[in-house]
mmCIF file of C-alpha atoms in Angstrom:
data_model
loop_
_atom_site.group_PDB
_atom_site.id
_atom_site.type_symbol
_atom_site.label_atom_id
_atom_site.label_comp_id
_atom_site.label_asym_id
_atom_site.label_seq_id
_atom_site.Cartn_x
_atom_site.Cartn_y
_atom_site.Cartn_z
ATOM 1 C CA MET A 1 -58.249 -70.301 -25.470
ATOM 2 C CA MET A 2 -61.673 -69.019 -24.395
ATOM 3 C CA ARG A 3 -60.228 -67.639 -21.151
ATOM 4 C CA LEU A 4 -57.525 -65.840 -23.109
ATOM 5 C CA PHE A 5 -60.208 -64.275 -25.346
ATOM 6 C CA GLN A 6 -62.275 -63.218 -22.311
ATOM 7 C CA PHE A 7 -59.188 -61.750 -20.651
ATOM 8 C CA ALA A 8 -58.219 -59.842 -23.794
ATOM 9 C CA THR A 9 -61.767 -58.547 -24.248
ATOM 10 C CA GLY A 10 -61.930 -57.437 -20.635
ATOM 11 C CA LEU A 11 -58.535 -55.775 -20.925
ATOM 12 C CA TRP A 12 -59.655 -53.917 -24.047
ATOM 13 C CA LEU A 13 -62.857 -52.711 -22.366
ATOM 14 C CA CYS A 14 -60.915 -51.684 -19.297
ATOM 15 C CA CYS A 15 -58.194 -49.798 -21.084
ATOM 16 C CA VAL A 16 -59.567 -48.674 -24.455
ATOM 17 C CA GLY A 17 -63.348 -48.901 -24.503
ATOM 18 C CA PRO A 18 -65.862 -46.305 -23.323
ATOM 19 C CA ALA A 19 -65.560 -47.505 -19.720
ATOM 20 C CA ALA A 20 -61.919 -46.369 -19.747
ATOM 21 C CA ALA A 21 -62.860 -42.710 -20.192
ATOM 22 C CA ASP A 22 -61.626 -40.598 -17.348
ATOM 23 C CA PRO A 23 -64.652 -39.764 -15.139
ATOM 24 C CA ALA A 24 -63.193 -36.264 -14.800
ATOM 25 C CA LEU A 25 -63.817 -35.700 -18.528
ATOM 26 C CA TRP A 26 -67.499 -36.517 -18.133
ATOM 27 C CA GLN A 27 -67.705 -34.336 -15.027
ATOM 28 C CA ALA A 28 -66.129 -31.416 -16.911
ATOM 29 C CA LEU A 29 -68.702 -31.862 -19.685
ATOM 30 C CA ARG A 30 -71.645 -32.194 -17.253
ATOM 31 C CA SER A 31 -70.622 -29.065 -15.352
ATOM 32 C CA GLY A 32 -70.092 -26.999 -18.470
ATOM 33 C CA GLU A 33 -66.396 -26.432 -17.672
ATOM 34 C CA ALA A 34 -65.583 -28.143 -20.967
ATOM 35 C CA VAL A 35 -67.189 -28.525 -24.369
ATOM 36 C CA ALA A 36 -67.414 -31.618 -26.522
ATOM 37 C CA LEU A 37 -66.042 -31.094 -30.018
ATOM 38 C CA ILE A 38 -67.296 -33.946 -32.191
ATOM 39 C CA ARG A 39 -66.115 -34.753 -35.673
ATOM 40 C CA HIS A 40 -69.207 -35.836 -37.590
ATOM 41 C CA ALA A 41 -69.849 -39.567 -37.634
ATOM 42 C CA GLU A 42 -68.708 -41.828 -40.469
ATOM 43 C CA ALA A 43 -69.349 -40.342 -43.900
ATOM 44 C CA PRO A 44 -67.370 -42.208 -46.555
ATOM 45 C CA GLY A 45 -65.038 -40.189 -48.749
ATOM 46 C CA THR A 46 -63.174 -36.917 -48.400
ATOM 47 C CA GLY A 47 -64.468 -33.400 -48.883
ATOM 48 C CA ASP A 48 -67.600 -32.886 -50.965
ATOM 49 C CA PRO A 49 -68.417 -33.351 -54.643
ATOM 50 C CA PRO A 50 -67.854 -30.351 -56.933
ATOM 51 C CA GLY A 51 -70.860 -28.051 -56.919
ATOM 52 C CA PHE A 52 -72.290 -29.247 -53.589
ATOM 53 C CA ARG A 53 -74.806 -26.974 -51.887
ATOM 54 C CA LEU A 54 -75.436 -26.625 -48.143
ATOM 55 C CA GLU A 55 -79.195 -26.508 -48.668
ATOM 56 C CA ALA A 56 -79.204 -29.761 -50.673
ATOM 57 C CA CYS A 57 -78.058 -32.831 -48.765
ATOM 58 C CA ALA A 58 -78.159 -34.946 -51.932
ATOM 59 C CA THR A 59 -75.241 -32.879 -53.285
ATOM 60 C CA GLN A 60 -73.035 -33.545 -50.244
ATOM 61 C CA ARG A 61 -71.098 -36.401 -48.708
ATOM 62 C CA ASN A 62 -73.494 -37.845 -46.123
ATOM 63 C CA LEU A 63 -73.487 -40.235 -43.192
ATOM 64 C CA SER A 64 -73.403 -43.925 -43.968
ATOM 65 C CA PRO A 65 -75.799 -46.257 -42.129
ATOM 66 C CA ALA A 66 -72.836 -47.119 -39.894
ATOM 67 C CA GLY A 67 -72.328 -43.387 -39.265
ATOM 68 C CA ARG A 68 -75.952 -42.948 -38.200
ATOM 69 C CA ALA A 69 -75.603 -45.882 -35.803
ATOM 70 C CA GLN A 70 -72.293 -44.481 -34.548
ATOM 71 C CA ALA A 71 -73.926 -41.124 -33.736
ATOM 72 C CA ALA A 72 -76.822 -42.822 -31.925
ATOM 73 C CA ARG A 73 -74.364 -44.884 -29.828
ATOM 74 C CA LEU A 74 -72.443 -41.736 -28.991
ATOM 75 C CA GLY A 75 -75.653 -40.116 -27.740
ATOM 76 C CA GLN A 76 -76.279 -43.192 -25.574
ATOM 77 C CA GLN A 77 -72.784 -42.817 -24.152
ATOM 78 C CA PHE A 78 -73.491 -39.184 -23.235
ATOM 79 C CA ARG A 79 -76.765 -40.155 -21.520
ATOM 80 C CA ALA A 80 -75.080 -43.050 -19.681
ATOM 81 C CA ASN A 81 -72.645 -40.473 -18.299
ATOM 82 C CA GLY A 82 -75.303 -38.073 -17.040
ATOM 83 C CA ILE A 83 -75.729 -35.789 -20.054
ATOM 84 C CA ALA A 84 -79.284 -36.174 -21.357
ATOM 85 C CA ASN A 85 -79.684 -32.587 -22.544
ATOM 86 C CA ALA A 86 -77.091 -30.189 -23.893
ATOM 87 C CA GLU A 87 -76.626 -27.029 -25.914
ATOM 88 C CA ILE A 88 -76.082 -28.521 -29.384
ATOM 89 C CA ARG A 89 -74.483 -26.508 -32.167
ATOM 90 C CA SER A 90 -73.641 -27.890 -35.576
ATOM 91 C CA SER A 91 -71.953 -27.083 -38.831
ATOM 92 C CA GLN A 92 -74.501 -26.478 -41.558
ATOM 93 C CA TRP A 93 -73.251 -29.514 -43.527
ATOM 94 C CA CYS A 94 -75.835 -32.304 -43.528
ATOM 95 C CA ARG A 95 -73.445 -34.932 -42.148
ATOM 96 C CA CYS A 96 -72.846 -32.738 -39.090
ATOM 97 C CA ARG A 97 -76.494 -31.809 -38.614
ATOM 98 C CA ASP A 98 -77.485 -35.475 -38.943
ATOM 99 C CA THR A 99 -74.821 -36.491 -36.411
ATOM 100 C CA ALA A 100 -76.014 -33.816 -33.981
ATOM 101 C CA ALA A 101 -79.669 -34.832 -34.356
ATOM 102 C CA ALA A 102 -78.901 -38.551 -33.927
ATOM 103 C CA LEU A 103 -77.214 -37.814 -30.585
ATOM 104 C CA GLY A 104 -80.697 -37.110 -29.196
ATOM 105 C CA LEU A 105 -79.407 -34.601 -26.647
ATOM 106 C CA GLY A 106 -81.562 -31.617 -27.537
ATOM 107 C CA PRO A 107 -82.483 -29.242 -30.338
ATOM 108 C CA VAL A 108 -79.742 -28.601 -32.893
ATOM 109 C CA ARG A 109 -78.811 -25.034 -33.798
ATOM 110 C CA ASP A 110 -76.746 -24.180 -36.867
ATOM 111 C CA ALA A 111 -73.441 -22.447 -36.194
ATOM 112 C CA PRO A 112 -71.598 -21.193 -39.290
ATOM 113 C CA ALA A 113 -68.402 -20.978 -37.196
ATOM 114 C CA LEU A 114 -68.404 -24.792 -37.283
ATOM 115 C CA ASN A 115 -68.608 -24.976 -41.099
ATOM 116 C CA SER A 116 -65.772 -26.678 -42.938
ATOM 117 C CA PHE A 117 -62.963 -24.790 -44.586
ATOM 118 C CA PHE A 118 -61.576 -27.935 -46.246
ATOM 119 C CA GLY A 119 -59.715 -26.915 -49.395
ATOM 120 C CA ARG A 120 -59.529 -23.287 -48.216
ATOM 121 C CA SER A 121 -56.518 -23.280 -45.883
ATOM 122 C CA GLU A 122 -56.316 -19.483 -46.160
ATOM 123 C CA ALA A 123 -59.549 -19.358 -44.106
ATOM 124 C CA ALA A 124 -58.178 -21.408 -41.192
ATOM 125 C CA ALA A 125 -57.121 -18.496 -38.947
ATOM 126 C CA ALA A 126 -60.372 -16.531 -39.347
ATOM 127 C CA GLU A 127 -62.545 -19.642 -38.952
ATOM 128 C CA THR A 128 -60.653 -20.704 -35.824
ATOM 129 C CA ARG A 129 -61.125 -17.240 -34.306
ATOM 130 C CA ALA A 130 -64.859 -17.492 -35.038
ATOM 131 C CA LEU A 131 -64.967 -20.927 -33.390
ATOM 132 C CA ARG A 132 -63.262 -19.563 -30.264
ATOM 133 C CA GLN A 133 -65.838 -16.749 -30.154
ATOM 134 C CA LEU A 134 -68.616 -19.326 -30.443
ATOM 135 C CA VAL A 135 -67.202 -21.279 -27.496
ATOM 136 C CA ALA A 136 -66.830 -18.087 -25.447
ATOM 137 C CA GLY A 137 -70.487 -17.202 -26.104
ATOM 138 C CA LEU A 138 -71.995 -20.556 -25.099
ATOM 139 C CA PRO A 139 -74.309 -20.532 -22.064
ATOM 140 C CA ALA A 140 -72.225 -21.023 -18.925
ATOM 141 C CA GLY A 141 -72.690 -23.915 -16.546
ATOM 142 C CA GLN A 142 -74.368 -26.367 -18.890
ATOM 143 C CA PRO A 143 -73.187 -29.140 -21.211
ATOM 144 C CA ALA A 144 -72.317 -28.041 -24.734
ATOM 145 C CA VAL A 145 -71.725 -30.204 -27.798
ATOM 146 C CA LEU A 146 -70.288 -28.830 -31.032
ATOM 147 C CA VAL A 147 -70.439 -31.025 -34.138
ATOM 148 C CA THR A 148 -67.991 -30.030 -36.827
ATOM 149 C CA HIS A 149 -65.317 -31.252 -39.226
ATOM 150 C CA GLN A 150 -61.795 -32.627 -38.924
ATOM 151 C CA VAL A 151 -60.157 -29.465 -40.306
ATOM 152 C CA ASN A 152 -61.874 -27.258 -37.729
ATOM 153 C CA ILE A 153 -60.927 -29.486 -34.799
ATOM 154 C CA THR A 154 -57.344 -29.892 -36.017
ATOM 155 C CA ALA A 155 -56.898 -26.121 -36.482
ATOM 156 C CA LEU A 156 -58.219 -25.441 -32.978
ATOM 157 C CA THR A 157 -56.595 -28.299 -31.053
ATOM 158 C CA GLY A 158 -53.832 -29.811 -33.170
ATOM 159 C CA ILE A 159 -55.609 -33.188 -32.996
ATOM 160 C CA TYR A 160 -56.652 -35.158 -36.072
ATOM 161 C CA PRO A 161 -59.877 -36.797 -34.811
ATOM 162 C CA ALA A 162 -61.446 -39.967 -36.145
ATOM 163 C CA SER A 163 -65.000 -39.867 -37.446
ATOM 164 C CA GLY A 164 -67.340 -39.659 -34.461
ATOM 165 C CA GLU A 165 -64.525 -38.924 -32.010
ATOM 166 C CA VAL A 166 -65.103 -36.486 -29.156
ATOM 167 C CA ILE A 167 -62.409 -34.039 -28.116
ATOM 168 C CA VAL A 168 -63.057 -32.624 -24.654
ATOM 169 C CA MET A 169 -61.811 -29.042 -24.566
ATOM 170 C CA ALA A 170 -61.725 -26.593 -21.663
ATOM 171 C CA ARG A 171 -63.892 -23.525 -22.230
ATOM 172 C CA GLN A 172 -61.246 -21.344 -20.632
ATOM 173 C CA GLY A 173 -57.944 -21.404 -22.497
ATOM 174 C CA TYR A 174 -59.186 -23.966 -25.056
ATOM 175 C CA GLY A 175 -56.829 -26.668 -23.752
ATOM 176 C CA VAL A 176 -57.562 -30.277 -24.650
ATOM 177 C CA LEU A 177 -58.546 -32.274 -21.566
ATOM 178 C CA GLY A 178 -58.916 -35.621 -23.313
ATOM 179 C CA ARG A 179 -60.563 -37.716 -26.009
ATOM 180 C CA LEU A 180 -63.633 -39.964 -26.038
ATOM 181 C CA ASN A 181 -64.675 -42.397 -28.741
#
């Protein structure tokens, strides 16, 4: 029974775990050919409470302790794959800023183009255009990490990411190269 457990664990790590990530994805991120779009780490609930304010984290849905640990582990994964410093941009929501900071990959800069439009589907097209402009304006040739929300990533890529999931997207043409989590 123990051997079966060890085999299954090894198979999972080989095929599903972080070690399974295509090395080409990490190379594309290191070289700056791709950007990492990250859905903020675990923050229980959906949307934000009525009357929330961007300048007041206590009024928003925030990271859980597990979400903070998830973001820190994700930063370790980036460093283990040769990305110790990156251009970090974040939505102005506290759960995104906290995720970006916990990565420990460099200073975090606010980017309103990464702000959520949850509950405002009429804003999707304009917000997605702004996000594409943000990507186009990132410094060339260096790693870039963008921390945002599910709705933004889904509108841009068609993918519904899990909390803390990384979508690796080509800077040119915005095609999805793969997923890391």
